[in-house]
mmCIF file of C-alpha atoms in Angstrom:
data_model
loop_
_atom_site.group_PDB
_atom_site.id
_atom_site.type_symbol
_atom_site.label_atom_id
_atom_site.label_comp_id
_atom_site.label_asym_id
_atom_site.label_seq_id
_atom_site.Cartn_x
_atom_site.Cartn_y
_atom_site.Cartn_z
ATOM 1 C CA UNK A 1 -21.180 -40.510 -39.227
ATOM 2 C CA UNK A 2 -18.887 -38.358 -41.866
ATOM 3 C CA UNK A 3 -21.087 -35.518 -42.216
ATOM 4 C CA UNK A 4 -17.926 -34.135 -44.425
ATOM 5 C CA UNK A 5 -18.900 -36.808 -46.756
ATOM 6 C CA UNK A 6 -22.624 -35.538 -46.863
ATOM 7 C CA UNK A 7 -21.839 -32.341 -47.069
ATOM 8 C CA UNK A 8 -20.132 -32.564 -49.849
ATOM 9 C CA UNK A 9 -22.686 -34.608 -51.982
ATOM 10 C CA UNK A 10 -25.581 -32.031 -50.663
ATOM 11 C CA UNK A 11 -22.893 -29.720 -52.495
ATOM 12 C CA UNK A 12 -22.817 -31.270 -55.507
ATOM 13 C CA UNK A 13 -26.991 -32.090 -55.610
ATOM 14 C CA UNK A 14 -27.585 -28.527 -54.335
ATOM 15 C CA UNK A 15 -25.044 -26.861 -57.386
ATOM 16 C CA UNK A 16 -27.169 -29.265 -59.791
ATOM 17 C CA UNK A 17 -30.699 -28.242 -58.710
ATOM 18 C CA UNK A 18 -32.896 -26.647 -60.949
ATOM 19 C CA UNK A 19 -36.013 -24.416 -59.913
ATOM 20 C CA UNK A 20 -38.613 -27.340 -60.897
ATOM 21 C CA UNK A 21 -36.531 -30.346 -58.537
ATOM 22 C CA UNK A 22 -35.891 -27.442 -55.496
ATOM 23 C CA UNK A 23 -40.073 -26.527 -55.481
ATOM 24 C CA UNK A 24 -40.933 -30.446 -55.660
ATOM 25 C CA UNK A 25 -38.611 -31.136 -52.475
ATOM 26 C CA UNK A 26 -40.631 -27.856 -50.946
ATOM 27 C CA UNK A 27 -43.709 -29.448 -51.595
ATOM 28 C CA UNK A 28 -42.866 -32.332 -49.807
ATOM 29 C CA UNK A 29 -43.012 -31.212 -47.143
ATOM 30 C CA UNK A 30 -44.983 -31.463 -44.157
ATOM 31 C CA UNK A 31 -47.121 -28.226 -44.115
ATOM 32 C CA UNK A 32 -46.358 -26.874 -40.468
ATOM 33 C CA UNK A 33 -42.854 -27.468 -40.782
ATOM 34 C CA UNK A 34 -42.988 -25.556 -44.243
ATOM 35 C CA UNK A 35 -44.880 -23.028 -42.484
ATOM 36 C CA UNK A 36 -42.416 -22.276 -39.697
ATOM 37 C CA UNK A 37 -39.360 -22.734 -42.471
ATOM 38 C CA UNK A 38 -40.842 -19.996 -44.725
ATOM 39 C CA UNK A 39 -41.668 -17.737 -41.318
ATOM 40 C CA UNK A 40 -37.967 -18.167 -40.186
ATOM 41 C CA UNK A 41 -36.869 -17.493 -43.808
ATOM 42 C CA UNK A 42 -39.059 -14.459 -44.233
ATOM 43 C CA UNK A 43 -37.672 -12.959 -40.478
ATOM 44 C CA UNK A 44 -34.271 -13.662 -41.582
ATOM 45 C CA UNK A 45 -34.612 -11.956 -44.871
ATOM 46 C CA UNK A 46 -36.614 -8.719 -43.492
ATOM 47 C CA UNK A 47 -33.398 -8.520 -41.102
ATOM 48 C CA UNK A 48 -30.958 -8.061 -43.584
ATOM 49 C CA UNK A 49 -32.739 -6.229 -45.736
ATOM 50 C CA UNK A 50 -33.501 -3.850 -42.681
ATOM 51 C CA UNK A 51 -29.533 -3.940 -41.754
ATOM 52 C CA UNK A 52 -28.795 -3.246 -45.228
ATOM 53 C CA UNK A 53 -31.503 -0.477 -44.958
ATOM 54 C CA UNK A 54 -29.282 0.625 -41.621
ATOM 55 C CA UNK A 55 -25.681 0.634 -43.490
ATOM 56 C CA UNK A 56 -24.833 -1.817 -41.333
ATOM 57 C CA UNK A 57 -24.636 -4.535 -44.435
ATOM 58 C CA UNK A 58 -23.589 -1.934 -47.825
ATOM 59 C CA UNK A 59 -25.041 -5.201 -50.641
ATOM 60 C CA UNK A 60 -28.668 -7.380 -50.146
ATOM 61 C CA UNK A 61 -28.524 -9.402 -53.702
ATOM 62 C CA UNK A 62 -29.814 -12.796 -54.291
ATOM 63 C CA UNK A 63 -26.687 -14.878 -55.522
ATOM 64 C CA UNK A 64 -27.751 -18.508 -56.728
ATOM 65 C CA UNK A 65 -25.902 -21.481 -55.528
ATOM 66 C CA UNK A 66 -23.387 -22.273 -57.847
ATOM 67 C CA UNK A 67 -22.264 -18.697 -57.934
ATOM 68 C CA UNK A 68 -20.764 -19.027 -54.644
ATOM 69 C CA UNK A 69 -17.143 -20.100 -54.076
ATOM 70 C CA UNK A 70 -16.309 -23.434 -52.779
ATOM 71 C CA UNK A 71 -15.309 -22.341 -49.482
ATOM 72 C CA UNK A 72 -18.887 -21.106 -48.925
ATOM 73 C CA UNK A 73 -20.486 -23.434 -50.227
ATOM 74 C CA UNK A 74 -19.218 -25.985 -48.113
ATOM 75 C CA UNK A 75 -19.010 -24.200 -44.915
ATOM 76 C CA UNK A 76 -23.098 -23.573 -45.022
ATOM 77 C CA UNK A 77 -23.220 -27.134 -46.412
ATOM 78 C CA UNK A 78 -21.550 -28.500 -43.225
ATOM 79 C CA UNK A 79 -22.851 -26.451 -40.913
ATOM 80 C CA UNK A 80 -26.777 -27.207 -41.918
ATOM 81 C CA UNK A 81 -25.590 -31.226 -42.291
ATOM 82 C CA UNK A 82 -23.669 -30.733 -38.654
ATOM 83 C CA UNK A 83 -26.852 -29.094 -36.814
ATOM 84 C CA UNK A 84 -29.540 -31.579 -39.174
ATOM 85 C CA UNK A 85 -27.211 -35.022 -37.621
ATOM 86 C CA UNK A 86 -27.018 -33.505 -33.994
ATOM 87 C CA UNK A 87 -23.412 -32.821 -34.081
ATOM 88 C CA UNK A 88 -23.032 -28.823 -34.172
ATOM 89 C CA UNK A 89 -22.462 -27.662 -31.032
ATOM 90 C CA UNK A 90 -25.384 -25.142 -30.241
ATOM 91 C CA UNK A 91 -26.017 -22.796 -27.922
ATOM 92 C CA UNK A 92 -27.984 -22.844 -24.570
ATOM 93 C CA UNK A 93 -31.255 -22.403 -26.389
ATOM 94 C CA UNK A 94 -30.806 -25.732 -28.182
ATOM 95 C CA UNK A 95 -31.913 -24.336 -31.432
ATOM 96 C CA UNK A 96 -32.843 -27.530 -33.613
ATOM 97 C CA UNK A 97 -33.679 -27.716 -37.486
ATOM 98 C CA UNK A 98 -36.831 -29.912 -36.452
ATOM 99 C CA UNK A 99 -38.666 -26.418 -35.044
ATOM 100 C CA UNK A 100 -37.146 -23.486 -37.533
ATOM 101 C CA UNK A 101 -36.144 -20.042 -36.295
ATOM 102 C CA UNK A 102 -33.456 -17.966 -38.026
ATOM 103 C CA UNK A 103 -30.284 -19.071 -36.331
ATOM 104 C CA UNK A 104 -26.395 -17.855 -36.943
ATOM 105 C CA UNK A 105 -23.164 -19.683 -37.547
ATOM 106 C CA UNK A 106 -19.657 -18.369 -38.543
ATOM 107 C CA UNK A 107 -16.928 -19.586 -40.801
ATOM 108 C CA UNK A 108 -14.538 -19.431 -37.936
ATOM 109 C CA UNK A 109 -16.492 -21.271 -35.325
ATOM 110 C CA UNK A 110 -17.206 -24.238 -37.094
ATOM 111 C CA UNK A 111 -19.999 -26.664 -36.162
ATOM 112 C CA UNK A 112 -21.558 -24.104 -33.951
ATOM 113 C CA UNK A 113 -25.098 -22.870 -34.786
ATOM 114 C CA UNK A 114 -26.407 -19.901 -32.084
ATOM 115 C CA UNK A 115 -30.565 -18.100 -31.754
ATOM 116 C CA UNK A 116 -30.526 -14.485 -32.210
ATOM 117 C CA UNK A 117 -30.131 -14.133 -28.596
ATOM 118 C CA UNK A 118 -26.593 -15.914 -28.156
ATOM 119 C CA UNK A 119 -24.672 -13.930 -31.909
ATOM 120 C CA UNK A 120 -22.255 -12.981 -28.872
ATOM 121 C CA UNK A 121 -20.913 -16.834 -28.979
ATOM 122 C CA UNK A 122 -19.799 -15.930 -32.425
ATOM 123 C CA UNK A 123 -18.463 -12.521 -32.122
ATOM 124 C CA UNK A 124 -14.481 -12.218 -31.679
ATOM 125 C CA UNK A 125 -11.910 -9.861 -30.575
ATOM 126 C CA UNK A 126 -11.738 -6.381 -32.669
ATOM 127 C CA UNK A 127 -8.484 -6.348 -34.944
ATOM 128 C CA UNK A 128 -7.574 -9.439 -33.470
ATOM 129 C CA UNK A 129 -5.734 -11.842 -35.802
ATOM 130 C CA UNK A 130 -8.682 -14.231 -35.880
ATOM 131 C CA UNK A 131 -10.596 -10.755 -36.723
ATOM 132 C CA UNK A 132 -8.144 -10.437 -39.998
ATOM 133 C CA UNK A 133 -7.733 -13.819 -41.478
ATOM 134 C CA UNK A 134 -9.587 -14.509 -44.893
ATOM 135 C CA UNK A 135 -11.812 -17.852 -44.286
ATOM 136 C CA UNK A 136 -11.170 -18.452 -48.176
ATOM 137 C CA UNK A 137 -7.489 -18.533 -48.392
ATOM 138 C CA UNK A 138 -6.664 -17.926 -44.417
ATOM 139 C CA UNK A 139 -4.456 -15.168 -45.252
ATOM 140 C CA UNK A 140 -3.908 -13.219 -42.499
ATOM 141 C CA UNK A 141 -3.867 -9.398 -43.483
ATOM 142 C CA UNK A 142 -2.307 -6.108 -42.312
ATOM 143 C CA UNK A 143 -6.107 -5.054 -41.086
ATOM 144 C CA UNK A 144 -7.817 -1.873 -42.549
ATOM 145 C CA UNK A 145 -5.642 0.904 -40.896
ATOM 146 C CA UNK A 146 -2.744 -0.400 -43.638
ATOM 147 C CA UNK A 147 -5.631 -0.878 -47.068
ATOM 148 C CA UNK A 148 -5.891 -4.491 -46.402
ATOM 149 C CA UNK A 149 -9.107 -5.220 -44.768
ATOM 150 C CA UNK A 150 -11.018 -8.492 -44.409
ATOM 151 C CA UNK A 151 -14.731 -7.903 -45.710
ATOM 152 C CA UNK A 152 -17.405 -8.974 -44.132
ATOM 153 C CA UNK A 153 -19.860 -11.706 -45.431
ATOM 154 C CA UNK A 154 -23.033 -12.541 -44.607
ATOM 155 C CA UNK A 155 -24.753 -14.802 -46.533
ATOM 156 C CA UNK A 156 -28.792 -15.739 -46.103
ATOM 157 C CA UNK A 157 -30.019 -19.732 -46.136
ATOM 158 C CA UNK A 158 -33.438 -20.171 -45.492
ATOM 159 C CA UNK A 159 -33.350 -19.810 -41.646
ATOM 160 C CA UNK A 160 -29.602 -19.804 -41.717
ATOM 161 C CA UNK A 161 -27.488 -16.655 -40.941
ATOM 162 C CA UNK A 162 -23.770 -17.325 -41.935
ATOM 163 C CA UNK A 163 -21.283 -14.947 -41.584
ATOM 164 C CA UNK A 164 -17.646 -14.990 -43.273
ATOM 165 C CA UNK A 165 -14.464 -12.892 -43.906
ATOM 166 C CA UNK A 166 -13.136 -12.588 -47.246
ATOM 167 C CA UNK A 167 -9.783 -10.551 -48.286
ATOM 168 C CA UNK A 168 -9.122 -8.290 -51.183
ATOM 169 C CA UNK A 169 -8.756 -11.415 -53.372
ATOM 170 C CA UNK A 170 -11.401 -13.548 -51.976
ATOM 171 C CA UNK A 171 -13.717 -10.989 -51.747
ATOM 172 C CA UNK A 172 -16.497 -12.389 -54.098
ATOM 173 C CA UNK A 173 -19.777 -10.245 -53.881
ATOM 174 C CA UNK A 174 -18.788 -6.178 -53.763
ATOM 175 C CA UNK A 175 -18.566 -4.616 -50.828
ATOM 176 C CA UNK A 176 -20.453 -7.190 -48.250
ATOM 177 C CA UNK A 177 -22.997 -9.508 -47.564
ATOM 178 C CA UNK A 178 -24.760 -11.907 -49.641
ATOM 179 C CA UNK A 179 -28.408 -13.473 -50.488
ATOM 180 C CA UNK A 180 -28.502 -17.216 -51.064
ATOM 181 C CA UNK A 181 -31.561 -18.735 -51.540
ATOM 182 C CA UNK A 182 -31.569 -22.611 -51.375
#
Protein backbone atom coordinates (compact mmCIF):
# COMPACT_ATOMS: atom_id res chain seq x y z
CA UNK A 1 0.00 0.00 0.00
CA UNK A 2 1.30 3.44 -0.92
CA UNK A 3 0.57 5.33 2.29
CA UNK A 4 2.60 8.34 1.14
CA UNK A 5 0.27 9.09 -1.75
CA UNK A 6 -2.77 8.58 0.49
CA UNK A 7 -1.30 10.94 3.10
CA UNK A 8 -0.75 13.64 0.45
CA UNK A 9 -4.32 13.29 -0.83
CA UNK A 10 -5.75 13.29 2.69
CA UNK A 11 -3.72 16.37 3.59
CA UNK A 12 -5.11 18.21 0.57
CA UNK A 13 -8.65 17.16 1.49
CA UNK A 14 -8.27 18.20 5.14
CA UNK A 15 -6.82 21.60 4.25
CA UNK A 16 -9.86 22.32 2.05
CA UNK A 17 -12.49 20.80 4.36
CA UNK A 18 -15.23 23.23 5.36
CA UNK A 19 -16.74 23.14 8.87
CA UNK A 20 -20.00 21.81 7.40
CA UNK A 21 -18.18 19.02 5.58
CA UNK A 22 -16.26 18.13 8.75
CA UNK A 23 -19.52 18.01 10.72
CA UNK A 24 -21.11 15.76 8.08
CA UNK A 25 -18.15 13.36 8.15
CA UNK A 26 -18.24 13.29 11.94
CA UNK A 27 -21.99 12.65 11.96
CA UNK A 28 -21.47 9.66 9.63
CA UNK A 29 -19.37 7.86 12.25
CA UNK A 30 -21.13 5.17 14.31
CA UNK A 31 -22.33 6.71 17.58
CA UNK A 32 -20.34 4.41 19.88
CA UNK A 33 -17.11 4.96 17.96
CA UNK A 34 -17.69 8.73 17.86
CA UNK A 35 -18.30 8.74 21.63
CA UNK A 36 -15.04 6.84 22.27
CA UNK A 37 -13.12 9.13 19.93
CA UNK A 38 -14.61 12.20 21.65
CA UNK A 39 -13.67 10.84 25.07
CA UNK A 40 -10.08 10.16 23.95
CA UNK A 41 -9.81 13.61 22.35
CA UNK A 42 -11.25 15.27 25.48
CA UNK A 43 -8.74 13.43 27.67
CA UNK A 44 -5.92 14.49 25.36
CA UNK A 45 -7.02 18.15 25.39
CA UNK A 46 -7.39 18.14 29.18
CA UNK A 47 -3.87 16.73 29.51
CA UNK A 48 -2.53 19.43 27.18
CA UNK A 49 -4.34 22.14 29.15
CA UNK A 50 -2.93 20.74 32.42
CA UNK A 51 0.59 20.68 30.94
CA UNK A 52 0.15 24.29 29.86
CA UNK A 53 -1.12 25.30 33.31
CA UNK A 54 1.84 23.53 34.93
CA UNK A 55 4.30 25.37 32.69
CA UNK A 56 5.41 22.25 30.80
CA UNK A 57 4.03 23.85 27.62
CA UNK A 58 4.17 27.59 27.22
CA UNK A 59 1.37 28.10 24.71
CA UNK A 60 -1.87 26.35 23.91
CA UNK A 61 -3.89 27.70 21.00
CA UNK A 62 -6.15 26.16 18.35
CA UNK A 63 -4.64 26.41 14.87
CA UNK A 64 -6.60 25.51 11.71
CA UNK A 65 -5.17 22.60 9.73
CA UNK A 66 -4.12 24.69 6.73
CA UNK A 67 -2.18 27.09 8.99
CA UNK A 68 0.34 24.43 10.01
CA UNK A 69 3.37 24.10 7.73
CA UNK A 70 3.39 21.14 5.37
CA UNK A 71 6.16 19.33 7.28
CA UNK A 72 3.92 19.17 10.38
CA UNK A 73 0.67 18.38 8.55
CA UNK A 74 2.24 15.65 6.45
CA UNK A 75 4.05 14.11 9.42
CA UNK A 76 0.77 13.85 11.32
CA UNK A 77 -1.22 12.68 8.30
CA UNK A 78 1.40 10.08 7.35
CA UNK A 79 1.40 8.77 10.93
CA UNK A 80 -2.39 8.49 10.97
CA UNK A 81 -2.55 6.85 7.52
CA UNK A 82 0.14 4.29 8.43
CA UNK A 83 -1.59 3.56 11.73
CA UNK A 84 -5.01 3.11 10.10
CA UNK A 85 -3.49 0.98 7.33
CA UNK A 86 -1.82 -1.30 9.90
CA UNK A 87 1.69 -0.46 8.72
CA UNK A 88 2.73 1.71 11.69
CA UNK A 89 4.76 0.26 14.52
CA UNK A 90 3.09 0.40 17.91
CA UNK A 91 4.10 -0.18 21.50
CA UNK A 92 3.47 -3.57 23.09
CA UNK A 93 -0.03 -2.42 24.12
CA UNK A 94 -0.93 -2.26 20.41
CA UNK A 95 -3.13 0.84 20.33
CA UNK A 96 -5.54 0.54 17.43
CA UNK A 97 -7.51 3.27 15.64
CA UNK A 98 -10.74 1.30 16.02
CA UNK A 99 -10.29 1.41 19.81
CA UNK A 100 -9.84 5.16 20.37
CA UNK A 101 -7.69 6.26 23.27
CA UNK A 102 -4.99 8.90 23.70
CA UNK A 103 -1.93 8.02 21.62
CA UNK A 104 1.40 9.69 20.91
CA UNK A 105 3.81 9.99 18.00
CA UNK A 106 6.87 12.09 17.19
CA UNK A 107 8.46 13.49 14.07
CA UNK A 108 11.81 11.93 15.03
CA UNK A 109 10.28 8.42 15.24
CA UNK A 110 8.24 8.24 11.99
CA UNK A 111 5.66 5.48 11.85
CA UNK A 112 5.59 4.78 15.61
CA UNK A 113 2.36 5.19 17.62
CA UNK A 114 2.42 4.55 21.37
CA UNK A 115 0.00 4.64 24.29
CA UNK A 116 0.44 6.91 27.29
CA UNK A 117 2.28 4.26 29.29
CA UNK A 118 4.90 3.87 26.56
CA UNK A 119 5.80 7.50 25.88
CA UNK A 120 9.37 6.62 26.85
CA UNK A 121 9.69 4.93 23.43
CA UNK A 122 9.65 8.42 21.90
CA UNK A 123 12.37 9.77 24.20
CA UNK A 124 15.70 10.94 22.81
CA UNK A 125 18.91 11.61 24.75
CA UNK A 126 19.03 15.23 25.98
CA UNK A 127 21.43 17.49 24.05
CA UNK A 128 22.14 14.74 21.51
CA UNK A 129 22.32 15.59 17.81
CA UNK A 130 18.80 14.16 17.44
CA UNK A 131 17.59 16.39 20.29
CA UNK A 132 19.08 19.43 18.53
CA UNK A 133 17.84 18.58 15.02
CA UNK A 134 14.99 20.59 13.51
CA UNK A 135 12.25 18.28 12.26
CA UNK A 136 11.27 20.91 9.69
CA UNK A 137 14.52 21.67 7.86
CA UNK A 138 17.00 19.17 9.33
CA UNK A 139 19.35 21.80 10.75
CA UNK A 140 21.34 20.64 13.77
CA UNK A 141 21.34 23.58 16.16
CA UNK A 142 24.15 24.50 18.55
CA UNK A 143 21.78 24.13 21.51
CA UNK A 144 20.29 26.41 24.16
CA UNK A 145 23.68 27.11 25.78
CA UNK A 146 24.62 28.86 22.52
CA UNK A 147 21.27 30.66 22.12
CA UNK A 148 20.37 28.28 19.25
CA UNK A 149 17.66 26.03 20.72
CA UNK A 150 15.15 23.63 19.32
CA UNK A 151 11.61 24.73 20.19
CA UNK A 152 9.36 21.83 21.19
CA UNK A 153 6.00 21.63 19.42
CA UNK A 154 3.06 19.59 20.64
CA UNK A 155 0.22 19.27 18.16
CA UNK A 156 -3.04 17.57 19.06
CA UNK A 157 -5.07 15.94 16.32
CA UNK A 158 -8.10 14.28 17.91
CA UNK A 159 -6.69 11.64 20.26
CA UNK A 160 -3.19 11.83 18.73
CA UNK A 161 -0.55 14.02 20.35
CA UNK A 162 2.28 14.62 17.89
CA UNK A 163 5.61 16.04 18.98
CA UNK A 164 8.21 17.79 16.87
CA UNK A 165 11.12 20.14 17.33
CA UNK A 166 11.71 23.28 15.30
CA UNK A 167 14.67 25.60 14.92
CA UNK A 168 14.20 29.35 15.21
CA UNK A 169 13.50 29.64 11.46
CA UNK A 170 10.92 26.82 11.38
CA UNK A 171 9.14 27.67 14.63
CA UNK A 172 5.66 28.93 13.82
CA UNK A 173 3.51 28.99 16.96
CA UNK A 174 5.35 31.23 19.39
CA UNK A 175 7.28 29.52 22.15
CA UNK A 176 5.75 26.03 22.09
CA UNK A 177 2.60 23.99 21.80
CA UNK A 178 -0.30 23.95 19.43
CA UNK A 179 -3.73 22.45 19.48
CA UNK A 180 -4.79 21.15 16.13
CA UNK A 181 -8.39 20.45 15.16
CA UNK A 182 -9.17 18.02 12.38
